[in-house]
Amino acid sequence: MTCFSRPRYLLLASVIGMGVSVGDMAKAIPPVLQPEQSDVASLPPMGDHSVLVATGEQSFTLYDGDKGRILGTLPAEMVDNIAIAPDRKDIYVAVTMWSRGDHGTREDFLRDYDAHTLDLTHEIELPPRGLAVFKQQNLELSQDGHWAFVFDMSPATGVTVVDLHEHKAARTVDIPGCALIFPWAHDGFSTICGDGSLTNVALAGNNVNVTHSKPFFDANRDPVFEQSQVDRKTGKALFISYTGQVYPVTLGATPVMGKTWSLQAAAGQSAAGTGQQEQAWRPGGDQPFAWHEADNRLYVLMHVGGYWTHKQEGTEVWVYDVTTQHLLQRIDLPSPAKGITVSPDTANPQIYAMLASKKMAILSATTGQVEKTVEAKASGISIVPQP
């Protein structure tokens, strides 16, 4: 005779009374889950359609432009700056912090992250650097990947040259009255000065040679954008003014100034002036330019406005042939954009437009068609172009 304890007997009686079989009850019991296995993911090599975006979430976010998905993030504040190594194997972030959050002892570093694992591999101490919202021209790399150039302000302006092979600051070069960094093709960089000239810093081993150019634009009447473009492979630069004047310069110890041309005149329009009430198509935004060096095309965010609207979002992207200085294409954006960049490939180049709505639109640079729109949670600036 089979006997049951009283509690089990009552349970079976209750189940039978409800018309539920013992087999059904067994199926309702959740299975025992296997323990989770932890692992560490790695990223694929950074491709032509990888793009870094500075967000308002205290991070830089790496996106896959083809699939529109996030690949990974790096911690950063809006005053931090970022640069990608020419071989795309490292990502450098210049950071500043205080021992008590917003005050206390200040420390400045250049952090080196492995682009494959996003592991922090080195942290290099720096002198006090210039702090502003994200700006690519505050941190630049030499084309061979040997040197990093960090813009300083403490309070005098200077540039710290960092040896990325030895992982240490090599020297600081004073650049009084000048700011930002525009790297040469080899062994040096230039900075913009308040009188419309360039200070040029040539590096040769342990020797530094500093030269000064004559002014080539009117800094008081029509200054150039800090976000002006440089082709790092050739050392050629396009300094673009608030009204849309383009000043081609081949950077070096003795810069070579090219012939000035106008964005509007290249589009068959009158050149824009400096009148507050003078409405015209003008460049503007937080990152208004992208130079596609492979086919020598310049992409510009344009809007209609008066002089001194150089921060206004663009409603169109105008595409120029830099060689012939002619407008090739006008691309309508789905909504106003604060910044753009373009992928470096020629097979299927993409435009990445950071919209004022805090989304990122990905467009075909060939047709101008929107391929996808992704939630980027961007703070408003900040698409970092690929090397």
mmCIF file of C-alpha atoms in Angstrom:
data_model
loop_
_atom_site.group_PDB
_atom_site.id
_atom_site.type_symbol
_atom_site.label_atom_id
_atom_site.label_comp_id
_atom_site.label_asym_id
_atom_site.label_seq_id
_atom_site.Cartn_x
_atom_site.Cartn_y
_atom_site.Cartn_z
ATOM 1 C CA MET A 1 0.000 0.000 0.000
ATOM 2 C CA THR A 2 1.327 3.446 -1.021
ATOM 3 C CA CYS A 3 1.176 6.153 1.615
ATOM 4 C CA PHE A 4 1.425 9.895 1.222
ATOM 5 C CA SER A 5 2.258 12.514 3.722
ATOM 6 C CA ARG A 6 -0.701 14.779 4.438
ATOM 7 C CA PRO A 7 0.619 17.917 2.653
ATOM 8 C CA ARG A 8 1.386 16.016 -0.556
ATOM 9 C CA TYR A 9 -1.995 14.268 -0.423
ATOM 10 C CA LEU A 10 -3.793 17.608 -0.125
ATOM 11 C CA LEU A 11 -1.791 18.997 -3.067
ATOM 12 C CA LEU A 12 -2.724 16.046 -5.297
ATOM 13 C CA ALA A 13 -6.337 16.273 -4.224
ATOM 14 C CA SER A 14 -6.432 19.943 -5.115
ATOM 15 C CA VAL A 15 -4.864 19.337 -8.537
ATOM 16 C CA ILE A 16 -7.234 16.471 -9.353
ATOM 17 C CA GLY A 17 -10.142 18.566 -8.172
ATOM 18 C CA MET A 18 -9.195 21.283 -10.690
ATOM 19 C CA GLY A 19 -8.934 18.784 -13.500
ATOM 20 C CA VAL A 20 -5.179 19.292 -13.956
ATOM 21 C CA SER A 21 -3.038 16.240 -14.508
ATOM 22 C CA VAL A 22 0.256 15.654 -12.782
ATOM 23 C CA GLY A 23 1.932 15.776 -16.215
ATOM 24 C CA ASP A 24 0.492 19.245 -16.900
ATOM 25 C CA MET A 25 1.731 20.408 -13.533
ATOM 26 C CA ALA A 26 5.224 19.149 -14.334
ATOM 27 C CA LYS A 27 5.218 21.079 -17.616
ATOM 28 C CA ALA A 28 4.337 24.267 -15.757
ATOM 29 C CA ILE A 29 7.480 24.018 -13.617
ATOM 30 C CA PRO A 30 10.130 26.262 -15.261
ATOM 31 C CA PRO A 31 13.243 24.452 -16.447
ATOM 32 C CA VAL A 32 16.538 24.877 -14.661
ATOM 33 C CA LEU A 33 18.561 27.475 -16.607
ATOM 34 C CA GLN A 34 22.188 26.823 -17.369
ATOM 35 C CA PRO A 35 24.662 29.305 -15.861
ATOM 36 C CA GLU A 36 25.568 32.152 -18.205
ATOM 37 C CA GLN A 37 29.014 32.014 -19.773
ATOM 38 C CA SER A 38 30.810 35.362 -19.781
ATOM 39 C CA ASP A 39 33.047 36.403 -22.639
ATOM 40 C CA VAL A 40 34.668 39.529 -24.098
ATOM 41 C CA ALA A 41 33.626 40.658 -27.551
ATOM 42 C CA SER A 42 36.032 42.200 -30.040
ATOM 43 C CA LEU A 43 35.317 44.627 -32.841
ATOM 44 C CA PRO A 44 36.001 43.971 -36.495
ATOM 45 C CA PRO A 45 38.650 46.177 -38.115
ATOM 46 C CA MET A 46 37.427 49.731 -38.587
ATOM 47 C CA GLY A 47 36.264 50.150 -42.175
ATOM 48 C CA ASP A 48 35.534 53.059 -44.464
ATOM 49 C CA HIS A 49 31.941 53.123 -43.221
ATOM 50 C CA SER A 50 32.788 53.265 -39.512
ATOM 51 C CA VAL A 51 31.989 56.606 -37.908
ATOM 52 C CA LEU A 52 32.512 58.034 -34.417
ATOM 53 C CA VAL A 53 29.901 60.353 -32.949
ATOM 54 C CA ALA A 54 30.249 62.499 -29.817
ATOM 55 C CA THR A 55 27.059 62.109 -27.813
ATOM 56 C CA GLY A 56 25.470 63.773 -24.834
ATOM 57 C CA GLU A 57 25.775 60.499 -22.938
ATOM 58 C CA GLN A 58 29.373 61.125 -21.832
ATOM 59 C CA SER A 59 30.774 58.937 -24.565
ATOM 60 C CA PHE A 60 31.992 58.653 -28.111
ATOM 61 C CA THR A 61 29.962 56.043 -29.976
ATOM 62 C CA LEU A 62 31.251 53.989 -32.883
ATOM 63 C CA TYR A 63 28.634 53.185 -35.549
ATOM 64 C CA ASP A 64 28.548 50.806 -38.481
ATOM 65 C CA GLY A 65 27.356 53.070 -41.300
ATOM 66 C CA ASP A 66 26.199 50.173 -43.476
ATOM 67 C CA LYS A 67 23.969 48.552 -40.864
ATOM 68 C CA GLY A 68 23.240 51.671 -38.812
ATOM 69 C CA ARG A 69 24.063 49.925 -35.547
ATOM 70 C CA ILE A 70 26.307 50.682 -32.589
ATOM 71 C CA LEU A 71 29.596 48.802 -32.440
ATOM 72 C CA GLY A 72 30.973 50.188 -29.172
ATOM 73 C CA THR A 73 31.478 53.232 -26.970
ATOM 74 C CA LEU A 74 34.353 55.057 -25.291
ATOM 75 C CA PRO A 75 33.981 57.197 -22.153
ATOM 76 C CA ALA A 76 34.422 60.922 -22.789
ATOM 77 C CA GLU A 77 33.140 64.365 -21.840
ATOM 78 C CA MET A 78 32.165 67.140 -24.239
ATOM 79 C CA VAL A 79 35.459 68.956 -23.579
ATOM 80 C CA ASP A 80 37.422 65.864 -24.615
ATOM 81 C CA ASN A 81 38.821 65.351 -28.094
ATOM 82 C CA ILE A 82 39.373 62.272 -30.193
ATOM 83 C CA ALA A 83 41.546 61.131 -33.094
ATOM 84 C CA ILE A 84 41.855 57.870 -35.012
ATOM 85 C CA ALA A 85 45.291 56.500 -35.899
ATOM 86 C CA PRO A 86 46.040 56.464 -39.653
ATOM 87 C CA ASP A 87 46.205 52.648 -39.573
ATOM 88 C CA ARG A 88 42.909 52.581 -37.586
ATOM 89 C CA LYS A 89 44.403 50.332 -34.917
ATOM 90 C CA ASP A 90 44.265 52.900 -32.111
ATOM 91 C CA ILE A 91 41.846 55.574 -30.931
ATOM 92 C CA TYR A 92 43.266 58.501 -28.959
ATOM 93 C CA VAL A 93 41.203 60.605 -26.531
ATOM 94 C CA ALA A 94 42.527 63.764 -24.850
ATOM 95 C CA VAL A 95 40.800 64.096 -21.463
ATOM 96 C CA THR A 96 40.780 66.467 -18.486
ATOM 97 C CA MET A 97 39.550 65.705 -14.974
ATOM 98 C CA TRP A 98 39.529 67.196 -11.484
ATOM 99 C CA SER A 99 40.054 65.320 -8.238
ATOM 100 C CA ARG A 100 36.706 66.535 -6.840
ATOM 101 C CA GLY A 101 34.592 66.375 -9.948
ATOM 102 C CA ASP A 102 34.268 70.015 -10.960
ATOM 103 C CA HIS A 103 37.194 71.355 -8.896
ATOM 104 C CA GLY A 104 40.338 70.271 -7.108
ATOM 105 C CA THR A 105 43.599 69.049 -8.597
ATOM 106 C CA ARG A 106 43.501 69.062 -12.385
ATOM 107 C CA GLU A 107 44.955 66.263 -14.516
ATOM 108 C CA ASP A 108 45.221 66.069 -18.309
ATOM 109 C CA PHE A 109 45.891 62.853 -20.226
ATOM 110 C CA LEU A 110 46.070 61.423 -23.699
ATOM 111 C CA ARG A 111 44.457 57.998 -23.573
ATOM 112 C CA ASP A 112 45.311 55.287 -26.092
ATOM 113 C CA TYR A 113 42.569 52.708 -26.748
ATOM 114 C CA ASP A 114 42.969 49.538 -28.791
ATOM 115 C CA ALA A 115 40.447 49.941 -31.635
ATOM 116 C CA HIS A 116 39.867 46.164 -31.763
ATOM 117 C CA THR A 117 39.065 45.594 -28.084
ATOM 118 C CA LEU A 118 38.491 49.188 -26.832
ATOM 119 C CA ASP A 119 40.917 48.380 -23.997
ATOM 120 C CA LEU A 120 42.834 51.313 -22.515
ATOM 121 C CA THR A 121 46.468 50.499 -23.322
ATOM 122 C CA HIS A 122 48.319 53.695 -22.356
ATOM 123 C CA GLU A 123 47.625 56.936 -20.497
ATOM 124 C CA ILE A 124 50.067 59.767 -21.225
ATOM 125 C CA GLU A 125 50.291 62.807 -18.917
ATOM 126 C CA LEU A 126 49.859 66.208 -20.577
ATOM 127 C CA PRO A 127 50.252 69.851 -19.565
ATOM 128 C CA PRO A 128 46.953 71.812 -19.306
ATOM 129 C CA ARG A 129 45.281 71.671 -22.686
ATOM 130 C CA GLY A 130 42.789 74.036 -24.293
ATOM 131 C CA LEU A 131 39.219 73.218 -23.252
ATOM 132 C CA ALA A 132 36.218 73.847 -25.464
ATOM 133 C CA VAL A 133 33.388 71.813 -26.896
ATOM 134 C CA PHE A 134 34.482 68.929 -29.089
ATOM 135 C CA LYS A 135 36.759 70.235 -31.829
ATOM 136 C CA GLN A 136 38.840 68.041 -34.082
ATOM 137 C CA GLN A 137 41.490 70.732 -34.548
ATOM 138 C CA ASN A 138 42.379 70.570 -30.824
ATOM 139 C CA LEU A 139 43.897 67.086 -31.273
ATOM 140 C CA GLU A 140 45.603 65.978 -34.463
ATOM 141 C CA LEU A 141 47.964 63.181 -35.504
ATOM 142 C CA SER A 142 50.866 63.109 -37.925
ATOM 143 C CA GLN A 143 50.215 61.159 -41.104
ATOM 144 C CA ASP A 144 52.763 58.464 -40.136
ATOM 145 C CA GLY A 145 51.078 57.961 -36.748
ATOM 146 C CA HIS A 146 54.250 58.822 -34.809
ATOM 147 C CA TRP A 147 53.159 62.124 -33.267
ATOM 148 C CA ALA A 148 50.073 63.556 -31.623
ATOM 149 C CA PHE A 149 49.596 67.330 -31.451
ATOM 150 C CA VAL A 150 47.532 68.674 -28.528
ATOM 151 C CA PHE A 151 46.419 72.313 -28.370
ATOM 152 C CA ASP A 152 47.216 73.891 -24.986
ATOM 153 C CA MET A 153 45.991 76.991 -23.149
ATOM 154 C CA SER A 154 47.409 77.569 -19.669
ATOM 155 C CA PRO A 155 46.752 80.517 -20.176
ATOM 156 C CA ALA A 156 49.266 81.081 -22.986
ATOM 157 C CA THR A 157 48.627 79.030 -26.116
ATOM 158 C CA GLY A 158 50.926 76.240 -27.195
ATOM 159 C CA VAL A 159 50.995 72.765 -28.732
ATOM 160 C CA THR A 160 52.253 69.684 -26.912
ATOM 161 C CA VAL A 161 53.960 67.187 -29.201
ATOM 162 C CA VAL A 162 53.434 63.609 -27.977
ATOM 163 C CA ASP A 163 55.618 60.690 -29.079
ATOM 164 C CA LEU A 164 53.065 57.903 -29.613
ATOM 165 C CA HIS A 165 55.830 55.292 -30.042
ATOM 166 C CA GLU A 166 57.442 56.138 -26.684
ATOM 167 C CA HIS A 167 54.098 57.024 -25.034
ATOM 168 C CA LYS A 168 55.269 60.341 -23.579
ATOM 169 C CA ALA A 169 55.062 64.072 -24.170
ATOM 170 C CA ALA A 170 58.172 65.085 -26.112
ATOM 171 C CA ARG A 171 57.984 68.898 -26.033
ATOM 172 C CA THR A 172 55.668 71.896 -25.923
ATOM 173 C CA VAL A 173 55.892 74.609 -28.583
ATOM 174 C CA ASP A 174 54.655 78.105 -27.730
ATOM 175 C CA ILE A 175 52.346 79.697 -30.321
ATOM 176 C CA PRO A 176 51.426 83.102 -28.803
ATOM 177 C CA GLY A 177 48.384 84.688 -30.414
ATOM 178 C CA CYS A 178 47.592 81.547 -32.412
ATOM 179 C CA ALA A 179 45.422 78.466 -31.959
ATOM 180 C CA LEU A 180 44.397 75.040 -33.265
ATOM 181 C CA ILE A 181 46.350 72.520 -35.324
ATOM 182 C CA PHE A 182 46.514 71.846 -39.065
ATOM 183 C CA PRO A 183 49.018 69.016 -39.735
ATOM 184 C CA TRP A 184 51.439 68.965 -42.669
ATOM 185 C CA ALA A 185 52.028 65.932 -44.848
ATOM 186 C CA HIS A 186 55.361 65.424 -43.046
ATOM 187 C CA ASP A 187 57.162 66.669 -39.956
ATOM 188 C CA GLY A 188 55.143 69.615 -38.762
ATOM 189 C CA PHE A 189 51.934 71.578 -38.398
ATOM 190 C CA SER A 190 50.511 75.086 -38.760
ATOM 191 C CA THR A 191 48.227 77.145 -36.524
ATOM 192 C CA ILE A 192 45.884 80.077 -37.256
ATOM 193 C CA CYS A 193 46.803 83.455 -35.757
ATOM 194 C CA GLY A 194 44.682 86.420 -34.765
ATOM 195 C CA ASP A 195 46.044 88.663 -37.533
ATOM 196 C CA GLY A 196 45.031 86.268 -40.328
ATOM 197 C CA SER A 197 48.460 84.639 -40.666
ATOM 198 C CA LEU A 198 49.865 81.170 -39.951
ATOM 199 C CA THR A 199 52.515 80.093 -37.462
ATOM 200 C CA ASN A 200 54.364 77.064 -38.844
ATOM 201 C CA VAL A 201 56.221 74.525 -36.704
ATOM 202 C CA ALA A 202 58.755 72.231 -38.391
ATOM 203 C CA LEU A 203 59.916 69.185 -36.426
ATOM 204 C CA ALA A 204 63.296 67.651 -37.243
ATOM 205 C CA GLY A 205 64.493 65.225 -34.593
ATOM 206 C CA ASN A 206 65.054 67.221 -31.419
ATOM 207 C CA ASN A 207 65.031 70.511 -33.314
ATOM 208 C CA VAL A 208 62.023 72.787 -33.743
ATOM 209 C CA ASN A 209 61.889 75.591 -36.295
ATOM 210 C CA VAL A 210 59.065 78.143 -36.081
ATOM 211 C CA THR A 211 58.200 80.475 -38.978
ATOM 212 C CA HIS A 212 55.385 82.959 -39.622
ATOM 213 C CA SER A 213 53.501 83.673 -42.827
ATOM 214 C CA LYS A 214 52.024 86.950 -43.950
ATOM 215 C CA PRO A 215 48.281 87.439 -43.299
ATOM 216 C CA PHE A 216 46.221 85.845 -46.061
ATOM 217 C CA PHE A 217 42.673 86.662 -44.856
ATOM 218 C CA ASP A 218 41.032 89.549 -43.000
ATOM 219 C CA ALA A 219 40.478 88.167 -39.509
ATOM 220 C CA ASN A 220 38.437 91.177 -38.409
ATOM 221 C CA ARG A 221 36.156 91.511 -41.418
ATOM 222 C CA ASP A 222 35.689 87.893 -42.557
ATOM 223 C CA PRO A 223 37.413 85.267 -40.361
ATOM 224 C CA VAL A 224 37.889 81.652 -41.424
ATOM 225 C CA PHE A 225 36.184 78.667 -39.810
ATOM 226 C CA GLU A 226 38.164 76.796 -37.172
ATOM 227 C CA GLN A 227 36.845 73.622 -38.829
ATOM 228 C CA SER A 228 38.640 74.330 -42.122
ATOM 229 C CA GLN A 229 39.897 71.191 -43.834
ATOM 230 C CA VAL A 230 43.307 69.560 -44.383
ATOM 231 C CA ASP A 231 44.283 66.697 -46.680
ATOM 232 C CA ARG A 232 46.759 65.006 -44.353
ATOM 233 C CA LYS A 233 48.394 63.022 -47.157
ATOM 234 C CA THR A 234 49.362 66.102 -49.168
ATOM 235 C CA GLY A 235 49.383 68.856 -46.544
ATOM 236 C CA LYS A 236 46.982 70.926 -48.631
ATOM 237 C CA ALA A 237 44.411 72.941 -46.698
ATOM 238 C CA LEU A 238 41.171 74.730 -47.543
ATOM 239 C CA PHE A 239 40.578 77.625 -45.165
ATOM 240 C CA ILE A 240 36.952 78.740 -45.611
ATOM 241 C CA SER A 241 35.599 82.064 -44.370
ATOM 242 C CA TYR A 242 32.231 82.886 -42.820
ATOM 243 C CA THR A 243 31.052 84.442 -46.099
ATOM 244 C CA GLY A 244 32.201 81.432 -48.147
ATOM 245 C CA GLN A 245 35.604 82.523 -49.463
ATOM 246 C CA VAL A 246 37.951 79.543 -49.940
ATOM 247 C CA TYR A 247 41.691 80.049 -49.380
ATOM 248 C CA PRO A 248 43.752 77.081 -50.664
ATOM 249 C CA VAL A 249 47.094 76.727 -48.863
ATOM 250 C CA THR A 250 49.835 74.132 -49.159
ATOM 251 C CA LEU A 251 51.109 73.921 -45.591
ATOM 252 C CA GLY A 252 54.780 73.838 -44.668
ATOM 253 C CA ALA A 253 57.594 75.931 -43.245
ATOM 254 C CA THR A 254 56.866 78.384 -46.067
ATOM 255 C CA PRO A 255 53.145 77.996 -46.881
ATOM 256 C CA VAL A 256 52.132 78.399 -50.516
ATOM 257 C CA MET A 257 48.895 80.352 -50.962
ATOM 258 C CA GLY A 258 46.647 79.401 -53.882
ATOM 259 C CA LYS A 259 44.021 81.432 -55.711
ATOM 260 C CA THR A 260 41.012 82.389 -53.574
ATOM 261 C CA TRP A 261 37.564 81.350 -54.809
ATOM 262 C CA SER A 262 33.969 81.716 -53.647
ATOM 263 C CA LEU A 263 31.481 78.959 -52.746
ATOM 264 C CA GLN A 264 28.621 81.077 -54.114
ATOM 265 C CA ALA A 265 30.390 82.146 -57.301
ATOM 266 C CA ALA A 266 31.258 78.502 -57.989
ATOM 267 C CA ALA A 267 27.489 77.855 -57.898
ATOM 268 C CA GLY A 268 26.723 80.681 -60.344
ATOM 269 C CA GLN A 269 25.612 83.114 -57.613
ATOM 270 C CA SER A 270 26.946 86.406 -56.310
ATOM 271 C CA ALA A 271 29.566 86.093 -53.588
ATOM 272 C CA ALA A 272 28.083 86.634 -50.118
ATOM 273 C CA GLY A 273 28.969 89.823 -48.268
ATOM 274 C CA THR A 274 29.240 90.879 -44.643
ATOM 275 C CA GLY A 275 25.958 92.763 -44.318
ATOM 276 C CA GLN A 276 23.758 91.717 -41.405
ATOM 277 C CA GLN A 277 20.638 92.010 -43.580
ATOM 278 C CA GLU A 278 22.235 90.531 -46.697
ATOM 279 C CA GLN A 279 20.509 87.187 -47.273
ATOM 280 C CA ALA A 280 22.544 84.589 -49.136
ATOM 281 C CA TRP A 281 23.448 80.923 -49.120
ATOM 282 C CA ARG A 282 26.241 80.578 -46.553
ATOM 283 C CA PRO A 283 28.231 77.782 -44.864
ATOM 284 C CA GLY A 284 27.360 77.042 -41.244
ATOM 285 C CA GLY A 285 27.081 74.541 -38.428
ATOM 286 C CA ASP A 286 29.347 72.992 -35.814
ATOM 287 C CA GLN A 287 31.179 70.846 -38.365
ATOM 288 C CA PRO A 288 30.176 72.279 -41.744
ATOM 289 C CA PHE A 289 32.819 70.768 -44.047
ATOM 290 C CA ALA A 290 34.069 67.406 -45.263
ATOM 291 C CA TRP A 291 36.808 66.966 -47.854
ATOM 292 C CA HIS A 292 36.615 63.724 -49.833
ATOM 293 C CA GLU A 293 40.269 63.573 -50.723
ATOM 294 C CA ALA A 294 40.116 60.573 -53.074
ATOM 295 C CA ASP A 295 38.154 62.501 -55.719
ATOM 296 C CA ASN A 296 38.953 66.029 -54.448
ATOM 297 C CA ARG A 297 35.379 66.960 -53.594
ATOM 298 C CA LEU A 298 34.358 69.375 -50.867
ATOM 299 C CA TYR A 299 31.035 68.850 -49.052
ATOM 300 C CA VAL A 300 29.597 71.958 -47.375
ATOM 301 C CA LEU A 301 26.562 72.462 -45.114
ATOM 302 C CA MET A 302 24.689 75.487 -46.496
ATOM 303 C CA HIS A 303 21.806 77.620 -45.224
ATOM 304 C CA VAL A 304 20.163 80.918 -46.146
ATOM 305 C CA GLY A 305 21.025 83.736 -43.769
ATOM 306 C CA GLY A 306 22.832 86.991 -43.157
ATOM 307 C CA TYR A 307 26.414 87.515 -42.115
ATOM 308 C CA TRP A 308 27.380 86.062 -38.705
ATOM 309 C CA THR A 309 25.040 83.076 -39.032
ATOM 310 C CA HIS A 310 28.001 80.715 -39.310
ATOM 311 C CA LYS A 311 26.680 78.521 -36.466
ATOM 312 C CA GLN A 312 23.262 77.998 -38.083
ATOM 313 C CA GLU A 313 22.362 74.470 -39.158
ATOM 314 C CA GLY A 314 22.497 73.608 -42.838
ATOM 315 C CA THR A 315 19.472 72.575 -44.895
ATOM 316 C CA GLU A 316 21.473 71.410 -47.918
ATOM 317 C CA VAL A 317 24.844 69.856 -48.670
ATOM 318 C CA TRP A 318 26.643 71.460 -51.616
ATOM 319 C CA VAL A 319 29.272 69.341 -53.355
ATOM 320 C CA TYR A 320 32.197 71.047 -55.091
ATOM 321 C CA ASP A 321 34.949 69.903 -57.418
ATOM 322 C CA VAL A 322 37.965 71.477 -55.738
ATOM 323 C CA THR A 323 40.118 71.137 -58.872
ATOM 324 C CA THR A 324 37.756 73.010 -61.193
ATOM 325 C CA GLN A 325 36.105 75.042 -58.413
ATOM 326 C CA HIS A 326 32.588 74.316 -59.646
ATOM 327 C CA LEU A 327 29.429 73.160 -57.877
ATOM 328 C CA LEU A 328 28.583 69.576 -58.830
ATOM 329 C CA GLN A 329 25.503 68.799 -56.758
ATOM 330 C CA ARG A 330 23.037 70.151 -54.191
ATOM 331 C CA ILE A 331 21.639 67.596 -51.748
ATOM 332 C CA ASP A 332 18.500 68.244 -49.709
ATOM 333 C CA LEU A 333 18.693 67.042 -46.116
ATOM 334 C CA PRO A 334 15.692 65.429 -44.368
ATOM 335 C CA SER A 335 16.014 68.092 -41.632
ATOM 336 C CA PRO A 336 18.616 70.724 -40.637
ATOM 337 C CA ALA A 337 22.038 69.332 -39.744
ATOM 338 C CA LYS A 338 24.791 70.613 -37.453
ATOM 339 C CA GLY A 339 27.660 68.541 -38.772
ATOM 340 C CA ILE A 340 28.691 66.316 -41.655
ATOM 341 C CA THR A 341 31.493 64.056 -42.729
ATOM 342 C CA VAL A 342 31.960 61.717 -45.674
ATOM 343 C CA SER A 343 33.425 58.213 -45.861
ATOM 344 C CA PRO A 344 36.816 58.008 -47.608
ATOM 345 C CA ASP A 345 35.983 55.234 -50.097
ATOM 346 C CA THR A 346 35.146 55.759 -53.775
ATOM 347 C CA ALA A 347 33.006 52.657 -54.459
ATOM 348 C CA ASN A 348 30.047 53.672 -52.281
ATOM 349 C CA PRO A 349 30.856 56.837 -50.324
ATOM 350 C CA GLN A 350 28.403 57.859 -47.623
ATOM 351 C CA ILE A 351 27.543 61.226 -46.092
ATOM 352 C CA TYR A 352 26.927 61.193 -42.331
ATOM 353 C CA ALA A 353 24.785 64.161 -41.280
ATOM 354 C CA MET A 354 24.243 64.902 -37.599
ATOM 355 C CA LEU A 355 20.725 66.310 -37.520
ATOM 356 C CA ALA A 356 19.523 68.949 -35.083
ATOM 357 C CA SER A 357 16.908 66.388 -34.014
ATOM 358 C CA LYS A 358 19.773 64.336 -32.473
ATOM 359 C CA LYS A 359 19.549 61.678 -35.147
ATOM 360 C CA MET A 360 22.153 60.731 -37.729
ATOM 361 C CA ALA A 361 21.115 60.561 -41.375
ATOM 362 C CA ILE A 362 23.231 58.349 -43.633
ATOM 363 C CA LEU A 363 23.027 59.379 -47.289
ATOM 364 C CA SER A 364 24.585 58.147 -50.498
ATOM 365 C CA ALA A 365 27.244 60.661 -51.476
ATOM 366 C CA THR A 366 26.633 59.712 -55.110
ATOM 367 C CA THR A 367 22.849 60.072 -55.362
ATOM 368 C CA GLY A 368 22.081 62.113 -52.256
ATOM 369 C CA GLN A 369 19.379 59.648 -51.230
ATOM 370 C CA VAL A 370 18.845 58.899 -47.525
ATOM 371 C CA GLU A 371 19.844 55.283 -46.909
ATOM 372 C CA LYS A 372 18.888 55.176 -43.230
ATOM 373 C CA THR A 373 18.374 57.312 -40.158
ATOM 374 C CA VAL A 374 19.582 56.155 -36.751
ATOM 375 C CA GLU A 375 19.062 57.373 -33.190
ATOM 376 C CA ALA A 376 22.457 58.853 -32.381
ATOM 377 C CA LYS A 377 21.602 60.735 -29.142
ATOM 378 C CA ALA A 378 24.087 63.347 -30.244
ATOM 379 C CA SER A 379 24.761 66.511 -28.354
ATOM 380 C CA GLY A 380 24.755 68.521 -31.532
ATOM 381 C CA ILE A 381 28.274 68.388 -32.894
ATOM 382 C CA SER A 382 30.448 65.839 -33.737
ATOM 383 C CA ILE A 383 30.926 63.386 -36.383
ATOM 384 C CA VAL A 384 34.577 62.453 -36.356
ATOM 385 C CA PRO A 385 35.871 61.755 -39.856
ATOM 386 C CA GLN A 386 37.869 58.662 -40.633
ATOM 387 C CA PRO A 387 41.566 58.995 -41.437
#
